[in-house]
Amino acid sequence: MADMLESVDFDYAIHTENLWRVYKIGNNIEVPALRGLNLDIEPGHFIALKGRSGSGKTTLLNCLSGLDQPTSGTAKVLGRDLAQMNDRELTQWRREQLGFVFQSFGLLPTLSAYENVELMLRIKGAGARERHQRAEYCLDIVGLRNRSNHRPYELSGGQQQRVAIARALANHPLLILADEPTGELDSETAREILGLFQRIVAEEHITIMMASHDPLVDDYVDMILQLRDGQVVS
Ligand code: ADP
Ligand code: MG
């Protein structure tokens, strides 16, 4: 594609320096959600971002995807300094290099599993043949090839999340950001999803950063970052 971003070399999938995000509420109330984070995450790992509700997990993910801007400090993701990109560049970069998985799945209800995955490739401008092959491949990875034609409401919660993971994989992302992806699943289904993430990191050579306060995740991830009040405590 003509519009493809040139790729850049990077040692760290995620690198932050003294990253602050302070929300301003009204004129004089400030909520420091991130307080000087320094992170170096090498590519090819499955990372859990843990910490209780309000510790800053979602804020950090939003700053790493460029959906939110830090108040100060540096965020380099996949070798790019996010502050150096304009909105259009950020949108394109996000589309080409990131995948997202959310707690509530976020599938389009009127589209089949296949169409939900394929839509990402349409947005990217892929041709019909590539769209078809890639969508089938991604549904295969998550074990749902035989549910291609089902709509989200015909699938269980775990199956819907697997479709969402197939969708996140569709554009060959280098980094997947997942925000509480097991939050609405029972523990057995949560384990299936975590095992799937673990396998994807190993087989597809990508990085996954997952916010979660689920104790189950400890068994699956390569590294745990514990957040408390916007700081990494371990
Ligand atoms: P977590 O995802 O770990 O639950 P968040 O990143 O959502 O944490 O929130 C971190 C802190 O920032 C909390 O104190 C929360 O109340 C505050 N916060 C989050 N989003 C906003 C916002 N849009 N405006 C003001 N405060 C916010
Ligand atoms: Mg959150």
PDB file of N, CA, C and O in Angstrom, residues 175-203:
ATOM      1  N   LEU A 175       2.178  -4.959  18.434  1.00  0.00           N
ATOM      2  CA  LEU A 175       1.847  -4.795  19.855  1.00  0.00           C
ATOM      3  C   LEU A 175       0.335  -4.869  20.011  1.00  0.00           C
ATOM      4  O   LEU A 175      -0.403  -4.207  19.279  1.00  0.00           O
ATOM      5  N   ILE A 176      -0.104  -5.697  20.970  1.00  0.00           N
ATOM      6  CA  ILE A 176      -1.527  -5.730  21.321  1.00  0.00           C
ATOM      7  C   ILE A 176      -1.685  -5.163  22.724  1.00  0.00           C
ATOM      8  O   ILE A 176      -0.970  -5.566  23.648  1.00  0.00           O
ATOM      9  N   LEU A 177      -2.588  -4.213  22.868  1.00  0.00           N
ATOM     10  CA  LEU A 177      -2.918  -3.653  24.176  1.00  0.00           C
ATOM     11  C   LEU A 177      -4.287  -4.194  24.569  1.00  0.00           C
ATOM     12  O   LEU A 177      -5.257  -4.079  23.809  1.00  0.00           O
ATOM     13  N   ALA A 178      -4.352  -4.821  25.733  1.00  0.00           N
ATOM     14  CA  ALA A 178      -5.600  -5.442  26.174  1.00  0.00           C
ATOM     15  C   ALA A 178      -5.974  -4.867  27.542  1.00  0.00           C
ATOM     16  O   ALA A 178      -5.149  -4.870  28.461  1.00  0.00           O
ATOM     17  N   ASP A 179      -7.194  -4.361  27.654  1.00  0.00           N
ATOM     18  CA  ASP A 179      -7.623  -3.741  28.916  1.00  0.00           C
ATOM     19  C   ASP A 179      -8.658  -4.629  29.600  1.00  0.00           C
ATOM     20  O   ASP A 179      -9.787  -4.731  29.138  1.00  0.00           O
ATOM     21  N   GLU A 180      -8.254  -5.299  30.655  1.00  0.00           N
ATOM     22  CA  GLU A 180      -9.118  -6.210  31.425  1.00  0.00           C
ATOM     23  C   GLU A 180      -9.835  -7.225  30.513  1.00  0.00           C
ATOM     24  O   GLU A 180     -11.050  -7.394  30.602  1.00  0.00           O
ATOM     25  N   PRO A 181      -9.091  -7.932  29.671  1.00  0.00           N
ATOM     26  CA  PRO A 181      -9.742  -8.804  28.684  1.00  0.00           C
ATOM     27  C   PRO A 181     -10.484  -9.990  29.287  1.00  0.00           C
ATOM     28  O   PRO A 181     -11.310 -10.603  28.610  1.00  0.00           O
ATOM     29  N   THR A 182     -10.189 -10.327  30.543  1.00  0.00           N
ATOM     30  CA  THR A 182     -10.890 -11.457  31.163  1.00  0.00           C
ATOM     31  C   THR A 182     -11.905 -10.987  32.204  1.00  0.00           C
ATOM     32  O   THR A 182     -12.479 -11.797  32.927  1.00  0.00           O
ATOM     33  N   GLY A 183     -12.126  -9.686  32.250  1.00  0.00           N
ATOM     34  CA  GLY A 183     -12.973  -9.109  33.293  1.00  0.00           C
ATOM     35  C   GLY A 183     -14.406  -9.597  33.311  1.00  0.00           C
ATOM     36  O   GLY A 183     -15.054  -9.586  34.360  1.00  0.00           O
ATOM     37  N   GLU A 184     -14.903 -10.022  32.166  1.00  0.00           N
ATOM     38  CA  GLU A 184     -16.295 -10.479  32.117  1.00  0.00           C
ATOM     39  C   GLU A 184     -16.405 -11.976  31.893  1.00  0.00           C
ATOM     40  O   GLU A 184     -17.456 -12.474  31.501  1.00  0.00           O
ATOM     41  N   LEU A 185     -15.309 -12.692  32.139  1.00  0.00           N
ATOM     42  CA  LEU A 185     -15.314 -14.137  31.870  1.00  0.00           C
ATOM     43  C   LEU A 185     -15.144 -14.938  33.150  1.00  0.00           C
ATOM     44  O   LEU A 185     -14.484 -14.491  34.090  1.00  0.00           O
ATOM     45  N   ASP A 186     -15.733 -16.129  33.183  1.00  0.00           N
ATOM     46  CA  ASP A 186     -15.515 -17.010  34.334  1.00  0.00           C
ATOM     47  C   ASP A 186     -14.064 -17.500  34.304  1.00  0.00           C
ATOM     48  O   ASP A 186     -13.377 -17.364  33.298  1.00  0.00           O
ATOM     49  N   SER A 187     -13.605 -18.087  35.405  1.00  0.00           N
ATOM     50  CA  SER A 187     -12.165 -18.334  35.506  1.00  0.00           C
ATOM     51  C   SER A 187     -11.679 -19.381  34.512  1.00  0.00           C
ATOM     52  O   SER A 187     -10.567 -19.274  33.989  1.00  0.00           O
ATOM     53  N   GLU A 188     -12.511 -20.352  34.201  1.00  0.00           N
ATOM     54  CA  GLU A 188     -12.063 -21.356  33.225  1.00  0.00           C
ATOM     55  C   GLU A 188     -11.891 -20.727  31.843  1.00  0.00           C
ATOM     56  O   GLU A 188     -10.898 -20.956  31.143  1.00  0.00           O
ATOM     57  N   THR A 189     -12.853 -19.886  31.467  1.00  0.00           N
ATOM     58  CA  THR A 189     -12.765 -19.206  30.177  1.00  0.00           C
ATOM     59  C   THR A 189     -11.620 -18.198  30.178  1.00  0.00           C
ATOM     60  O   THR A 189     -10.902 -18.044  29.186  1.00  0.00           O
ATOM     61  N   ALA A 190     -11.433 -17.542  31.315  1.00  0.00           N
ATOM     62  CA  ALA A 190     -10.315 -16.596  31.430  1.00  0.00           C
ATOM     63  C   ALA A 190      -8.994 -17.308  31.165  1.00  0.00           C
ATOM     64  O   ALA A 190      -8.122 -16.805  30.455  1.00  0.00           O
ATOM     65  N   ARG A 191      -8.849 -18.518  31.708  1.00  0.00           N
ATOM     66  CA  ARG A 191      -7.607 -19.282  31.490  1.00  0.00           C
ATOM     67  C   ARG A 191      -7.414 -19.605  30.009  1.00  0.00           C
ATOM     68  O   ARG A 191      -6.288 -19.576  29.496  1.00  0.00           O
ATOM     69  N   GLU A 192      -8.505 -19.916  29.320  1.00  0.00           N
ATOM     70  CA  GLU A 192      -8.396 -20.188  27.878  1.00  0.00           C
ATOM     71  C   GLU A 192      -7.872 -18.962  27.136  1.00  0.00           C
ATOM     72  O   GLU A 192      -7.007 -19.065  26.256  1.00  0.00           O
ATOM     73  N   ILE A 193      -8.406 -17.804  27.494  1.00  0.00           N
ATOM     74  CA  ILE A 193      -7.996 -16.567  26.815  1.00  0.00           C
ATOM     75  C   ILE A 193      -6.534 -16.249  27.130  1.00  0.00           C
ATOM     76  O   ILE A 193      -5.748 -15.883  26.247  1.00  0.00           O
ATOM     77  N   LEU A 194      -6.149 -16.419  28.398  1.00  0.00           N
ATOM     78  CA  LEU A 194      -4.760 -16.129  28.785  1.00  0.00           C
ATOM     79  C   LEU A 194      -3.792 -17.095  28.093  1.00  0.00           C
ATOM     80  O   LEU A 194      -2.711 -16.694  27.643  1.00  0.00           O
ATOM     81  N   GLY A 195      -4.200 -18.366  27.986  1.00  0.00           N
ATOM     82  CA  GLY A 195      -3.378 -19.346  27.285  1.00  0.00           C
ATOM     83  C   GLY A 195      -3.245 -18.990  25.807  1.00  0.00           C
ATOM     84  O   GLY A 195      -2.176 -19.155  25.201  1.00  0.00           O
ATOM     85  N   LEU A 196      -4.317 -18.479  25.259  1.00  0.00           N
ATOM     86  CA  LEU A 196      -4.291 -18.057  23.851  1.00  0.00           C
ATOM     87  C   LEU A 196      -3.319 -16.887  23.657  1.00  0.00           C
ATOM     88  O   LEU A 196      -2.500 -16.892  22.725  1.00  0.00           O
ATOM     89  N   PHE A 197      -3.380 -15.909  24.534  1.00  0.00           N
ATOM     90  CA  PHE A 197      -2.438 -14.781  24.452  1.00  0.00           C
ATOM     91  C   PHE A 197      -0.992 -15.284  24.541  1.00  0.00           C
ATOM     92  O   PHE A 197      -0.115 -14.844  23.789  1.00  0.00           O
ATOM     93  N   GLN A 198      -0.780 -16.209  25.470  1.00  0.00           N
ATOM     94  CA  GLN A 198       0.564 -16.742  25.670  1.00  0.00           C
ATOM     95  C   GLN A 198       1.070 -17.412  24.377  1.00  0.00           C
ATOM     96  O   GLN A 198       2.203 -17.208  23.954  1.00  0.00           O
ATOM     97  N   ARG A 199       0.191 -18.162  23.760  1.00  0.00           N
ATOM     98  CA  ARG A 199       0.563 -18.859  22.524  1.00  0.00           C
ATOM     99  C   ARG A 199       0.808 -17.860  21.382  1.00  0.00           C
ATOM    100  O   ARG A 199       1.732 -18.018  20.587  1.00  0.00           O
ATOM    101  N   ILE A 200      -0.020 -16.826  21.315  1.00  0.00           N
ATOM    102  CA  ILE A 200       0.137 -15.830  20.254  1.00  0.00           C
ATOM    103  C   ILE A 200       1.482 -15.110  20.378  1.00  0.00           C
ATOM    104  O   ILE A 200       2.174 -14.888  19.389  1.00  0.00           O
ATOM    105  N   VAL A 201       1.853 -14.769  21.600  1.00  0.00           N
ATOM    106  CA  VAL A 201       3.145 -14.097  21.803  1.00  0.00           C
ATOM    107  C   VAL A 201       4.284 -15.010  21.339  1.00  0.00           C
ATOM    108  O   VAL A 201       5.219 -14.575  20.674  1.00  0.00           O
ATOM    109  N   ALA A 202       4.173 -16.298  21.657  1.00  0.00           N
ATOM    110  CA  ALA A 202       5.229 -17.242  21.280  1.00  0.00           C
ATOM    111  C   ALA A 202       5.262 -17.474  19.768  1.00  0.00           C
ATOM    112  O   ALA A 202       6.333 -17.495  19.159  1.00  0.00           O
ATOM    113  N   GLU A 203       4.096 -17.620  19.164  1.00  0.00           N
ATOM    114  CA  GLU A 203       4.052 -18.036  17.760  1.00  0.00           C
ATOM    115  C   GLU A 203       4.092 -16.878  16.775  1.00  0.00           C
ATOM    116  O   GLU A 203       4.601 -17.010  15.669  1.00  0.00           O
TER     117      GLU A 203
END
